[in-house]
Short mmCIF file of C-alpha atoms and ligand atoms in Angstrom, two decimals:
data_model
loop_
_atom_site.label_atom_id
_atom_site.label_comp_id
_atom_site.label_asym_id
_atom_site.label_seq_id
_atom_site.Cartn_x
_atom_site.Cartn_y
_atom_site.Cartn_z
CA UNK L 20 -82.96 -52.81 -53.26
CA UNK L 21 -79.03 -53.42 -52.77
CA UNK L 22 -77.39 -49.55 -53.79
CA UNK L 23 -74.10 -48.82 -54.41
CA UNK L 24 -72.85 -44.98 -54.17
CA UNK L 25 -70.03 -44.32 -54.87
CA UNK L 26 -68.65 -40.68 -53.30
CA UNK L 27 -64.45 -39.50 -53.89
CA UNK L 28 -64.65 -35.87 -53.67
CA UNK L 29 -65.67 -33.55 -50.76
CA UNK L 30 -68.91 -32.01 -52.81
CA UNK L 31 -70.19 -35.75 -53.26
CA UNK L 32 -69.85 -36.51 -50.01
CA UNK L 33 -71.75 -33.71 -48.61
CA UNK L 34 -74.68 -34.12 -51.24
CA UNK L 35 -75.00 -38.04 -49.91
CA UNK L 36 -75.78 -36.97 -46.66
CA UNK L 37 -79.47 -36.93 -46.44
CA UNK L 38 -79.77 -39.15 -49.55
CA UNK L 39 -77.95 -41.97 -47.54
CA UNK L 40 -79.73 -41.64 -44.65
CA UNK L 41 -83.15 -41.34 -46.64
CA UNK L 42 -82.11 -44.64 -48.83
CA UNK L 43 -81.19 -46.58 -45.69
CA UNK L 44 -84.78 -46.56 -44.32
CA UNK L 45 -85.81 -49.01 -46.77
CA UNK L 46 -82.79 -50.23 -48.64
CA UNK L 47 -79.59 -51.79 -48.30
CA UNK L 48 -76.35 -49.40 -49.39
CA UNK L 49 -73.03 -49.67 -49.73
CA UNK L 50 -70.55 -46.91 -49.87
CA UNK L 51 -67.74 -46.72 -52.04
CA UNK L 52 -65.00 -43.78 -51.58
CA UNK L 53 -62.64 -44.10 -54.70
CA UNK L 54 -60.03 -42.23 -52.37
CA UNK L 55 -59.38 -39.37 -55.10
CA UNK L 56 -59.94 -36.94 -51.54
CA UNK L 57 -57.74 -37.98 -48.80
CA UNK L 58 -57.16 -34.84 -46.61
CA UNK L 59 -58.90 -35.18 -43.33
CA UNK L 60 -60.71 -31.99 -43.88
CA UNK L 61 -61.59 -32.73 -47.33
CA UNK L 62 -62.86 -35.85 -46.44
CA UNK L 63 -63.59 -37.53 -43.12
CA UNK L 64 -64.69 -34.56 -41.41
CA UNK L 65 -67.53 -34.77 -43.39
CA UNK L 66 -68.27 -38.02 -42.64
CA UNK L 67 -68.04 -37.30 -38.57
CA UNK L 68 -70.07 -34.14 -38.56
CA UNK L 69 -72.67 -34.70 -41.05
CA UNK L 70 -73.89 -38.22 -39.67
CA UNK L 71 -72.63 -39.59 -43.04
CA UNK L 72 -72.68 -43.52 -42.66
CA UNK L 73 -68.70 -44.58 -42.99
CA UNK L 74 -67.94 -46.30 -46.12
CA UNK L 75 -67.87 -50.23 -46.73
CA UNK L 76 -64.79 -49.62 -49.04
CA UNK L 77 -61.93 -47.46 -50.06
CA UNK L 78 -59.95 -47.65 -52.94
CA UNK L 79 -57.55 -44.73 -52.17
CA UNK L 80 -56.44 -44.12 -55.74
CA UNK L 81 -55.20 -40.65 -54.18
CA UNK L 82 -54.69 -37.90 -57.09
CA UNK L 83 -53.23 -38.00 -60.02
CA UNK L 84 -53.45 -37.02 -63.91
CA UNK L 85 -57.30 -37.36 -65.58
CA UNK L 86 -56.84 -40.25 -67.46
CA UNK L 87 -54.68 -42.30 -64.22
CA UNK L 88 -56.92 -41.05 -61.63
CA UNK L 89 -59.66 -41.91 -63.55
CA UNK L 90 -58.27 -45.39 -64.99
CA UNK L 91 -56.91 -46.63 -61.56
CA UNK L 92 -60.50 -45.71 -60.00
CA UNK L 93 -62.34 -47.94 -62.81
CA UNK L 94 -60.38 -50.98 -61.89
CA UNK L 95 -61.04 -50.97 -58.79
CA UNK L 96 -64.18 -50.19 -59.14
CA UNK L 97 -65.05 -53.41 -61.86
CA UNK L 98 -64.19 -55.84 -59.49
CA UNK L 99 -66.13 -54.28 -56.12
CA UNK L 100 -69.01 -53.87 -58.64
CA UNK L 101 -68.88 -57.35 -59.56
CA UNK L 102 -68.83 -58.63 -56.12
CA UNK L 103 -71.13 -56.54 -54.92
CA UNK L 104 -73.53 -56.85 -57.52
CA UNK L 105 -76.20 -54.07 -56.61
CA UNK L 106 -79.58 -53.41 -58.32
CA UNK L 107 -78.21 -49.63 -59.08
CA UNK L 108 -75.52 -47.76 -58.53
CA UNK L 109 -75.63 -44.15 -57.03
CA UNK L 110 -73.78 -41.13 -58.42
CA UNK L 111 -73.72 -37.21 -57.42
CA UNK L 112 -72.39 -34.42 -59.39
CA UNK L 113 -69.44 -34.22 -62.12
CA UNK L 114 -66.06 -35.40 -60.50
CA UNK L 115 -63.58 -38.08 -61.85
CA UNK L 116 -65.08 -40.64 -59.41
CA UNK L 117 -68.60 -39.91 -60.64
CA UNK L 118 -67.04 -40.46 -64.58
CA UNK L 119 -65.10 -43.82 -63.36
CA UNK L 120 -67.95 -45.32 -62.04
CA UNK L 121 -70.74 -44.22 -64.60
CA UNK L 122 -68.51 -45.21 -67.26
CA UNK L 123 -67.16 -48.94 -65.37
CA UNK L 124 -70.92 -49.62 -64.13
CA UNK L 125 -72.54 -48.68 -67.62
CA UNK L 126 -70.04 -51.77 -69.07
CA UNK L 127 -71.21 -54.39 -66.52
CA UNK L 128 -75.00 -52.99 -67.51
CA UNK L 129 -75.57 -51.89 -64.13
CA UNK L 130 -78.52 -49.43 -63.71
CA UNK L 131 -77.06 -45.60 -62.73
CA UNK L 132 -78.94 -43.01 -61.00
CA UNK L 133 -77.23 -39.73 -61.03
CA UNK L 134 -78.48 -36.85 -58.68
CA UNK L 135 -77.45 -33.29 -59.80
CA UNK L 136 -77.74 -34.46 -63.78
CA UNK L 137 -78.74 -31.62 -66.11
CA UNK L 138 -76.44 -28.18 -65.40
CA UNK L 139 -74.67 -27.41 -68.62
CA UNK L 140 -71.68 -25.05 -68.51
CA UNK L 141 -71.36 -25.11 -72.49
CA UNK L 142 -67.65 -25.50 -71.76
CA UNK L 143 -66.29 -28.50 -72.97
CA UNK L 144 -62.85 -27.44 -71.75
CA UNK L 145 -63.99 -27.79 -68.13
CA UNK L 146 -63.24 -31.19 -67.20
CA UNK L 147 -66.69 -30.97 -64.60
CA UNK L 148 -68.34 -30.66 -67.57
CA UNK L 149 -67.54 -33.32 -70.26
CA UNK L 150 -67.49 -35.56 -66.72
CA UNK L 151 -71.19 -34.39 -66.59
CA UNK L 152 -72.60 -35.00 -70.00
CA UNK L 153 -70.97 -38.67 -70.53
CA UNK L 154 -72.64 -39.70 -66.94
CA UNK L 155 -75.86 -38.02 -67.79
CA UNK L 156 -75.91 -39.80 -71.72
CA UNK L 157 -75.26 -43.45 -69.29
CA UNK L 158 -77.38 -43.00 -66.84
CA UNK L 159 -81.03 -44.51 -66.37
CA UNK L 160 -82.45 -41.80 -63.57
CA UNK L 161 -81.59 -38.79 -63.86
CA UNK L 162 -82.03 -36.50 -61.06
CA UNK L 163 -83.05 -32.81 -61.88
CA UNK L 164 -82.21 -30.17 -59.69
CA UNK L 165 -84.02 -27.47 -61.39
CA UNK L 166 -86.57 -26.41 -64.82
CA UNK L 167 -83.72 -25.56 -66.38
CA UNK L 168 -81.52 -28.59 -65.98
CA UNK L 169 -84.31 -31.00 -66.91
CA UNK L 170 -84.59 -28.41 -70.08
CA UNK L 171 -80.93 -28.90 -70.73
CA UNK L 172 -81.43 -32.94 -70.58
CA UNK L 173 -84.97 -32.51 -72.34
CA UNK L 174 -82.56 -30.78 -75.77
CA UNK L 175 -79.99 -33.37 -75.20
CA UNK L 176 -82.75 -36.26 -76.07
CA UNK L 177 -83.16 -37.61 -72.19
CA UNK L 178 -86.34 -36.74 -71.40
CA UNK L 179 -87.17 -40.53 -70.75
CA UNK L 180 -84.30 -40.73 -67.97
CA UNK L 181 -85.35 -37.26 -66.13
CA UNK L 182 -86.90 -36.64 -62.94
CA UNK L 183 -87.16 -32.82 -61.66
CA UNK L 184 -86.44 -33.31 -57.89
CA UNK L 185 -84.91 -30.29 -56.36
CA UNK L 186 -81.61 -29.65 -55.06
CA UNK L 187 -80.07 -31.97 -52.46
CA UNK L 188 -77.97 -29.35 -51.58
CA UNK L 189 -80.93 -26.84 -50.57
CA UNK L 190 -82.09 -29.36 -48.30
CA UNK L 191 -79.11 -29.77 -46.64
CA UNK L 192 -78.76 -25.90 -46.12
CA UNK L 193 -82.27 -26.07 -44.62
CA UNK L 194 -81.42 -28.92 -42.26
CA UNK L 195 -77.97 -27.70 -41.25
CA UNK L 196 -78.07 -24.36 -40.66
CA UNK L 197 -79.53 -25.15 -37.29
CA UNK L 198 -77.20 -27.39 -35.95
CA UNK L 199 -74.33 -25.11 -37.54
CA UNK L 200 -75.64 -21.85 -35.70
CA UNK L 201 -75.79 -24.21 -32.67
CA UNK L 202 -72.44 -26.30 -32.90
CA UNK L 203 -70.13 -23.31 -34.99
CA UNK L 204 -67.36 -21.50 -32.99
CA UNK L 205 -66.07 -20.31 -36.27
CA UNK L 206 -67.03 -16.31 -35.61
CA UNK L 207 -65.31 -16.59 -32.18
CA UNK L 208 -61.92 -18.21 -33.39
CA UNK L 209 -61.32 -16.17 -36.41
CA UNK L 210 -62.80 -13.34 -34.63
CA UNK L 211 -65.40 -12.35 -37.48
CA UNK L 212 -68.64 -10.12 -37.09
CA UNK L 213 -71.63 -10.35 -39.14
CA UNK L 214 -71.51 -9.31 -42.67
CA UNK L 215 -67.70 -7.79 -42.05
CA UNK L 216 -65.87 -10.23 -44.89
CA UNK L 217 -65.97 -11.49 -48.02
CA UNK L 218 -65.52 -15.13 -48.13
CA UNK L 219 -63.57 -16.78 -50.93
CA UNK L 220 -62.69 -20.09 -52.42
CA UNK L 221 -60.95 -20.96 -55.18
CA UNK L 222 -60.12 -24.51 -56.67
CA UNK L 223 -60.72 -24.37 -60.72
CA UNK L 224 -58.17 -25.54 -62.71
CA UNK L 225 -58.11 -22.24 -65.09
CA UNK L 226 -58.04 -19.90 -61.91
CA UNK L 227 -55.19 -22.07 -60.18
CA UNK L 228 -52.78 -23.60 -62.57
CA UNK L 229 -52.93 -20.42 -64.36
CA UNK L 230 -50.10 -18.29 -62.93
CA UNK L 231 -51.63 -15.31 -64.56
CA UNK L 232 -54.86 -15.93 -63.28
CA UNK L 233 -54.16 -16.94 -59.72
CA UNK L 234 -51.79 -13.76 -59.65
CA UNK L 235 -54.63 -11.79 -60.89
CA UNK L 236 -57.05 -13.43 -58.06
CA UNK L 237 -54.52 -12.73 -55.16
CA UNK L 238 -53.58 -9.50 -56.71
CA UNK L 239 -57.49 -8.51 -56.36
CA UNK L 240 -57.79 -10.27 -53.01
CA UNK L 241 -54.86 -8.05 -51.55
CA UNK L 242 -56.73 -4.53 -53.29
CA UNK L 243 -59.99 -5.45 -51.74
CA UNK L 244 -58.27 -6.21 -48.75
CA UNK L 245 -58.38 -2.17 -48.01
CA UNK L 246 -61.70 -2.24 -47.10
CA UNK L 247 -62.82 -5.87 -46.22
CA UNK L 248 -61.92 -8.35 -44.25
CA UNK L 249 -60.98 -11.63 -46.56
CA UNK L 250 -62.04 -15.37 -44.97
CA UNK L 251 -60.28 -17.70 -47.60
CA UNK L 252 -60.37 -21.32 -46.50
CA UNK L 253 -57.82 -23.09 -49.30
CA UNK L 254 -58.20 -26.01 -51.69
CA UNK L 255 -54.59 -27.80 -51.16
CA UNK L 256 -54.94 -27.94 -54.69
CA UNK L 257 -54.79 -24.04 -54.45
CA UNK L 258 -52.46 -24.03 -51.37
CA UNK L 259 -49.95 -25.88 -53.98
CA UNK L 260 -49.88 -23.60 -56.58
CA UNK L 261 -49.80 -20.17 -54.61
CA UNK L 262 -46.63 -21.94 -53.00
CA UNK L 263 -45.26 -22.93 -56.51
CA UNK L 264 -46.17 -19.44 -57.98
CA UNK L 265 -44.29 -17.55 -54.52
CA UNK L 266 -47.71 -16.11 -54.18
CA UNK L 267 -48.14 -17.71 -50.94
CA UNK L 268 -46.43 -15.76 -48.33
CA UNK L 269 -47.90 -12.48 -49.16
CA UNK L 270 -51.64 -13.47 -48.38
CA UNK L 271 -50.67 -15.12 -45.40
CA UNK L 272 -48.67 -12.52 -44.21
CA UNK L 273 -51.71 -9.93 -44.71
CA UNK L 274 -53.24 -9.12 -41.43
CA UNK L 275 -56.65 -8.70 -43.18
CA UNK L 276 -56.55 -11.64 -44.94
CA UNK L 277 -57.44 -15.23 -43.06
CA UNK L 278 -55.78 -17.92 -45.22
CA UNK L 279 -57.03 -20.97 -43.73
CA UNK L 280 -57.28 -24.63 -44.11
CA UNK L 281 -60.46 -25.70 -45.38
CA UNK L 282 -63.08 -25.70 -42.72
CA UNK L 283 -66.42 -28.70 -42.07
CA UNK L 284 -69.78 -27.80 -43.75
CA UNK L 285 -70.99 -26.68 -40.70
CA UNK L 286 -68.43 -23.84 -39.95
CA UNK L 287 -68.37 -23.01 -43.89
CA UNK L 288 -72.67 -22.58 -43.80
CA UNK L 289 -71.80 -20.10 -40.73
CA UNK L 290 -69.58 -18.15 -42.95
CA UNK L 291 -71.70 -18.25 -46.11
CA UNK L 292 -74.87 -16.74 -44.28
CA UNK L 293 -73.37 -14.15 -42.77
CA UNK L 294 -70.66 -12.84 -45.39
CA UNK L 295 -70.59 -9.29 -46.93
CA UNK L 296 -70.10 -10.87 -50.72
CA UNK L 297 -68.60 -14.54 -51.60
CA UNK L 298 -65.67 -14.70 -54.56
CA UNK L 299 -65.51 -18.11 -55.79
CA UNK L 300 -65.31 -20.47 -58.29
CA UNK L 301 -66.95 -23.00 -56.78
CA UNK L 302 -70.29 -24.68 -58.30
CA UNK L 303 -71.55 -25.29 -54.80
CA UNK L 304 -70.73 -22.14 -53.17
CA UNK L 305 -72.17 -20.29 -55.73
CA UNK L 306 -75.78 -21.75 -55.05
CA UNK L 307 -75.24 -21.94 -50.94
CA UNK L 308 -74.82 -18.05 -51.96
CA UNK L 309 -77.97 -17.97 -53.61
CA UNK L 310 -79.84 -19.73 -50.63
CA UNK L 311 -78.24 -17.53 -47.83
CA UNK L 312 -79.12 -14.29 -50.54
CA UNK L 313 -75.24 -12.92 -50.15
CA UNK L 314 -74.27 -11.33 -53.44
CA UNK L 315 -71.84 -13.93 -55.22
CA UNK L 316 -68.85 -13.25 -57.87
CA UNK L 317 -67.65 -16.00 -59.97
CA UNK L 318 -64.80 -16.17 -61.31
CA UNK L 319 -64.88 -18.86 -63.94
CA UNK L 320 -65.98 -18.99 -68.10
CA UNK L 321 -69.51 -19.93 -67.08
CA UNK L 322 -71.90 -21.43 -65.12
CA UNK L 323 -73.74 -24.36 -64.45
CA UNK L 324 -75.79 -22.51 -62.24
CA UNK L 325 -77.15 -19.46 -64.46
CA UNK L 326 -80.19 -19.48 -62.01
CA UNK L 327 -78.43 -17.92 -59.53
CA UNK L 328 -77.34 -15.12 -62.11
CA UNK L 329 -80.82 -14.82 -63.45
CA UNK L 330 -82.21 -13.99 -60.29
CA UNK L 331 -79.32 -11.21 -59.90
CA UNK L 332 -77.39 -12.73 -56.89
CA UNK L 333 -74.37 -13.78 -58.89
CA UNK L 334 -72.45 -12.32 -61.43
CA UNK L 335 -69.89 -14.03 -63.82
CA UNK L 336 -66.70 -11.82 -63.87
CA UNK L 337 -65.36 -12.43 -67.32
CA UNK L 338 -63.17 -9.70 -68.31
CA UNK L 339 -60.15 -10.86 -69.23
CA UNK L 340 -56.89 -9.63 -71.52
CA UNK L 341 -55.15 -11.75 -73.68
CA UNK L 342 -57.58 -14.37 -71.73
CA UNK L 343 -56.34 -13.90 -68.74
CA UNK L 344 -58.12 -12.91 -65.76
CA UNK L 345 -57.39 -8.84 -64.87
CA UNK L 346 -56.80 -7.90 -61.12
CA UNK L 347 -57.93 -4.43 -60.99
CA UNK L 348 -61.64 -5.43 -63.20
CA UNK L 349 -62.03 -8.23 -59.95
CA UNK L 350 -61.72 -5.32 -57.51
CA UNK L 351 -64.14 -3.30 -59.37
CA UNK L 352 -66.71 -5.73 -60.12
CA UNK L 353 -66.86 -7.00 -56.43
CA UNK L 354 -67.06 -3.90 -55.05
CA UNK L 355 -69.78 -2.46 -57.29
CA UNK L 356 -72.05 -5.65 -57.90
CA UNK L 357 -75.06 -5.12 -55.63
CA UNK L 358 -78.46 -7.23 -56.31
CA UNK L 359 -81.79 -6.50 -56.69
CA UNK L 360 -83.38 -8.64 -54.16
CA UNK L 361 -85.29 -10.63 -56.84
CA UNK L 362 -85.28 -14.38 -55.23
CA UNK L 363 -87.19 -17.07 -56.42
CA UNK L 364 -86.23 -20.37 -55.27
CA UNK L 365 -85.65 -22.66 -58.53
CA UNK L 366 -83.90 -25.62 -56.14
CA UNK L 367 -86.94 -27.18 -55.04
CA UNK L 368 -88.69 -27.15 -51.80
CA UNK L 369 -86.32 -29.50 -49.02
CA UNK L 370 -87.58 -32.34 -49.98
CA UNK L 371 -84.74 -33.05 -52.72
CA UNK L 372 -83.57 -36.22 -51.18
CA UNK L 373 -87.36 -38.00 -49.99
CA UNK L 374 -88.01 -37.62 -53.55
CA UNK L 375 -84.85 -39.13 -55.19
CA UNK L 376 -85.17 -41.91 -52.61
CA UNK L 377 -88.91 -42.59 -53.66
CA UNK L 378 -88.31 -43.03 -57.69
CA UNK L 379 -85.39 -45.07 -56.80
CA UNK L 380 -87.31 -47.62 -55.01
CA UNK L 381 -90.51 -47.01 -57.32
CA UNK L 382 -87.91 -48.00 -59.95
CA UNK L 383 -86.63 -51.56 -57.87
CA UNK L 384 -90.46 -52.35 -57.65
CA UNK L 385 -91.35 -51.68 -61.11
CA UNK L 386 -88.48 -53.35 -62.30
CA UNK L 387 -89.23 -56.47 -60.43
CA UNK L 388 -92.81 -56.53 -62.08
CA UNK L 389 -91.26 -56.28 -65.67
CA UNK L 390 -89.44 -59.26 -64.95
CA UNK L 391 -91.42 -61.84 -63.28
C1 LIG J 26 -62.11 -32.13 -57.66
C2 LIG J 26 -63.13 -32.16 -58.78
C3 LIG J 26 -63.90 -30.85 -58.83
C4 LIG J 26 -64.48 -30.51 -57.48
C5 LIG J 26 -63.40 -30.55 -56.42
C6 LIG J 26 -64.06 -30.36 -55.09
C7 LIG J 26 -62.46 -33.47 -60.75
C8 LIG J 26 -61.98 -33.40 -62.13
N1 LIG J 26 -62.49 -32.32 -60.07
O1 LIG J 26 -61.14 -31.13 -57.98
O2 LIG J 26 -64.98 -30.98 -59.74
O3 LIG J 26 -65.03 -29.22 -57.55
O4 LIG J 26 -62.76 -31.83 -56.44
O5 LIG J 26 -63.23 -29.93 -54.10
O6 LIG J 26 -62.80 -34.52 -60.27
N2 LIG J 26 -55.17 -32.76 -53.09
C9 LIG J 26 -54.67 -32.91 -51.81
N3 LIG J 26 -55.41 -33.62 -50.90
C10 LIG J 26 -56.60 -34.19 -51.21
C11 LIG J 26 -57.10 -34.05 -52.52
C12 LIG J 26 -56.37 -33.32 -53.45
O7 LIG J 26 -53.61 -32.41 -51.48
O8 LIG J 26 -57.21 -34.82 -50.31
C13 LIG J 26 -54.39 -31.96 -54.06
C14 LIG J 26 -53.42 -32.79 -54.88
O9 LIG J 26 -52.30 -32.02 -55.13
C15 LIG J 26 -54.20 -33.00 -56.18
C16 LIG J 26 -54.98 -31.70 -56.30
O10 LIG J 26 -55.29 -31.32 -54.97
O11 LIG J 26 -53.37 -33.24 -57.29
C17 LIG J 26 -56.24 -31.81 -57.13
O12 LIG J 26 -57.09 -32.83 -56.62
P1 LIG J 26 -58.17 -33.56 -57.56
O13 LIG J 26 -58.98 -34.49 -56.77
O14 LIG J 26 -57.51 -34.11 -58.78
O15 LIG J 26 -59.07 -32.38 -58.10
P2 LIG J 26 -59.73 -31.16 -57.31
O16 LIG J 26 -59.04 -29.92 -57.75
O17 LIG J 26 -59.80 -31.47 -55.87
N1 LIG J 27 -67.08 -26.32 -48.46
C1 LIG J 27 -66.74 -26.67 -47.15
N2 LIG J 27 -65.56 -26.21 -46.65
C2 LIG J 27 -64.71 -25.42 -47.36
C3 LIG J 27 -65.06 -25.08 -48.69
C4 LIG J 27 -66.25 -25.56 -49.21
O1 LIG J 27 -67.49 -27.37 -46.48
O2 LIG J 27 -63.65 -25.06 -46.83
C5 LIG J 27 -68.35 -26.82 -49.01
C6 LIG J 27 -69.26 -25.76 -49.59
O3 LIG J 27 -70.00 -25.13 -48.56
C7 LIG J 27 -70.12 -26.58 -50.53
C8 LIG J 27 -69.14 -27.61 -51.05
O4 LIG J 27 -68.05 -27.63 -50.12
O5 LIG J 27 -71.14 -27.25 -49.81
C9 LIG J 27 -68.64 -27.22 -52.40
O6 LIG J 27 -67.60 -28.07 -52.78
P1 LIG J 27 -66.39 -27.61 -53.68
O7 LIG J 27 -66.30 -26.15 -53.76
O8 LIG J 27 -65.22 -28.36 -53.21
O9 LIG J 27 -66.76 -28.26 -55.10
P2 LIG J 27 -67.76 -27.81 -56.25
O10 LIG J 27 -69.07 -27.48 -55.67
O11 LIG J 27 -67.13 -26.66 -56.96
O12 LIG J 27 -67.78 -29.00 -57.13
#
């Protein structure tokens, strides 16, 4: 089969990585970047460190509002899809580059599979989310991470469309942790011990545009800074508005606090396993929690991931005043929350991406049947 992904943001990139490789056994892909990230360590370092094949094209749309990120991204997209003319196209996760190019390949009635379809954050003012349900309600395979996401596409009417697969990204955890604890300097140049920090990242649109919420977050960051070492590798998106908000300066001037650029997958899996807690609002971090077993705090309305709250490793901090997020209830709530040890692995076995790779070339073959 001729497959065209089509990756943008740095979450999609690293959930191609063993899917690509998988898919290029027996098929012929080509990889689309829309552009929408552009920073080297948002983007190519991913690329170079994970093995992931380069791609065939970039649009570099760069960033922008929704509606022109999204627009510029779907005409560029038409006309590559139109040359290229692929048998499917491949999509991962909830990002403006996965909604331009569900939404431009469902017009030219070009087969989608999406991987990571199904988590619901029954938030429709999360853009991640309404990004989510229009590319799951377009989509012909829909790729299951967990029971309960196939549940949420089974109430939604899908159930045709749904395969339960497993996580991607808990096979890349398995595969990577051992080259990261072989490759990582990470402990040695930030001069970390085991379980000594919490690590944070923050890049949500209601935690960073927010002025009273991002105050609120470094506010709390600076309190728990007493008694913890904080490792907080920075979103630019975040980096932006703690310079626009004067919040900056402060955590970077705080000996205990290591505002840093964002770091590869490889150094950020060495600082996941071996953190005291993790503070994030993050939908990926939040699981990579869950498979290292490091309590997690989330700081967002909801999650798409209530798995990992069900099992008691993460905990949704919520308390807010007038809706906005309150500093001292962050410090309290990190500091107190303290699992039970339950873990039951919902995210599939490792074997994620063999199995997405399998129904999309049982899918080529049957296809091919139907037709002739
Ligand atoms: C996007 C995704 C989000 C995902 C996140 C992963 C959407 C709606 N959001 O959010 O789901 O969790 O990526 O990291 O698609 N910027 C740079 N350099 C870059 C990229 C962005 O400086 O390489 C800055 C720009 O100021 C830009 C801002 O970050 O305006 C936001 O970038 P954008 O891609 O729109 O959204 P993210 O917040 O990165
Ligand atoms: N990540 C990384 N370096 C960082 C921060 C995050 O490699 O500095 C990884 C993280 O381990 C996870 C993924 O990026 O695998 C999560 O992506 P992100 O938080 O950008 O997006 P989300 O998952 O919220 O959509």
């Amino acid at each position: 089969m001729k497959i065209v992904t089509v990756l943008g943001a740095r979450p999609q990139f690293i959930k191609a990585a063993l899917v690509s490789h998988e898919l290029r056994k027996n098929n012929e892909e080509i990889i689309i970047h829309t552009g929408q990230h552009y920073n080297i360590e948002l983007s190519e370092i991913f690329f170079k460190e994970m093995g992931i094949p380069q791609p065939d094209y970039n649009l570099e749309v760069g960033s922008g509002t929704h509606a022109t990120q999204t627009a510029r991204m779907m005409m560029k997209l038409e006309k590559k899809f139109q040359e290229e003319k692929p048998d499917m196209v491949l999509l991962y996760g909830d990002t403006n580059s996965t909604l331009a190019a569900a939404v431009t390949a469902s017009k030219l009635n070009l087969p989608i599979a999406h991987v990571e379809a199904g988590p619901r954050m029954y938030d429709k003012s999360v853009p991640e989310e309404v990004n989510r349900i229009i590319t799951d309600h377009i989509s012909t395979l829909l790729f299951a991470p967990t029971p309960l996401a196939a549940e949420n596409l089974y109430k939604e009417g899908l159930k045709d469309a749904v395969h339960l697969t497993g996580d991607v990204m808990y096979d890349l955890f398995l595969y990577f942790s051992k080259k990261a604890d072989k490759s990582s300097d990470i402990f040695d140049e930030l001069g970390l011990n085991n379980r000594e920090y919490i690590l944070t990242t923050i890049h949500r649109a209601r935690n960073t545009d927010s002025v009273e919420n991002l105050k609120a977050i470094t506010s709390a960051l600076q309190g728990l800074s007493a008694n913890n070492k904080i490792v907080f590798p920075a979103h630019p998106r975040t980096v932006k508005y703690l310079k626009k908000y004067g919040l900056y300066d402060a955590l970077d001037e705080n000996p205990d606090i290591q505002l840093i650029k964002p770091v590869g997958y490889l150094d950020m899996n060495i600082l996941t396993r071996n953190a005291s807690k993790i503070v994030t609002d993050s939908g990926g971090l939040q699981k990579e929690a869950f498979f290292a077993r490091v309590p997690c705090i989330t700081l967002d309305s909801s999650t798409g991931w209530p798995e990992t709250v069900n099992e008691g490793w993460n905990t949704i901090f919520t308390e807010s005043k007038n809706n906005f997020l309150v500093e001292n209830e962050i410090v309290k709530v990190v500091n107190n929350f303290s699992p039970q040890g339950k873990y039951e692995n919902v995210f599939g076995s490792g074997d994620a991406s063999k199995n997405i790779c399998k129904i999309i070339e049982n899918y080529g073959e049957n296809k091919h049947t139907k037709q002739f």
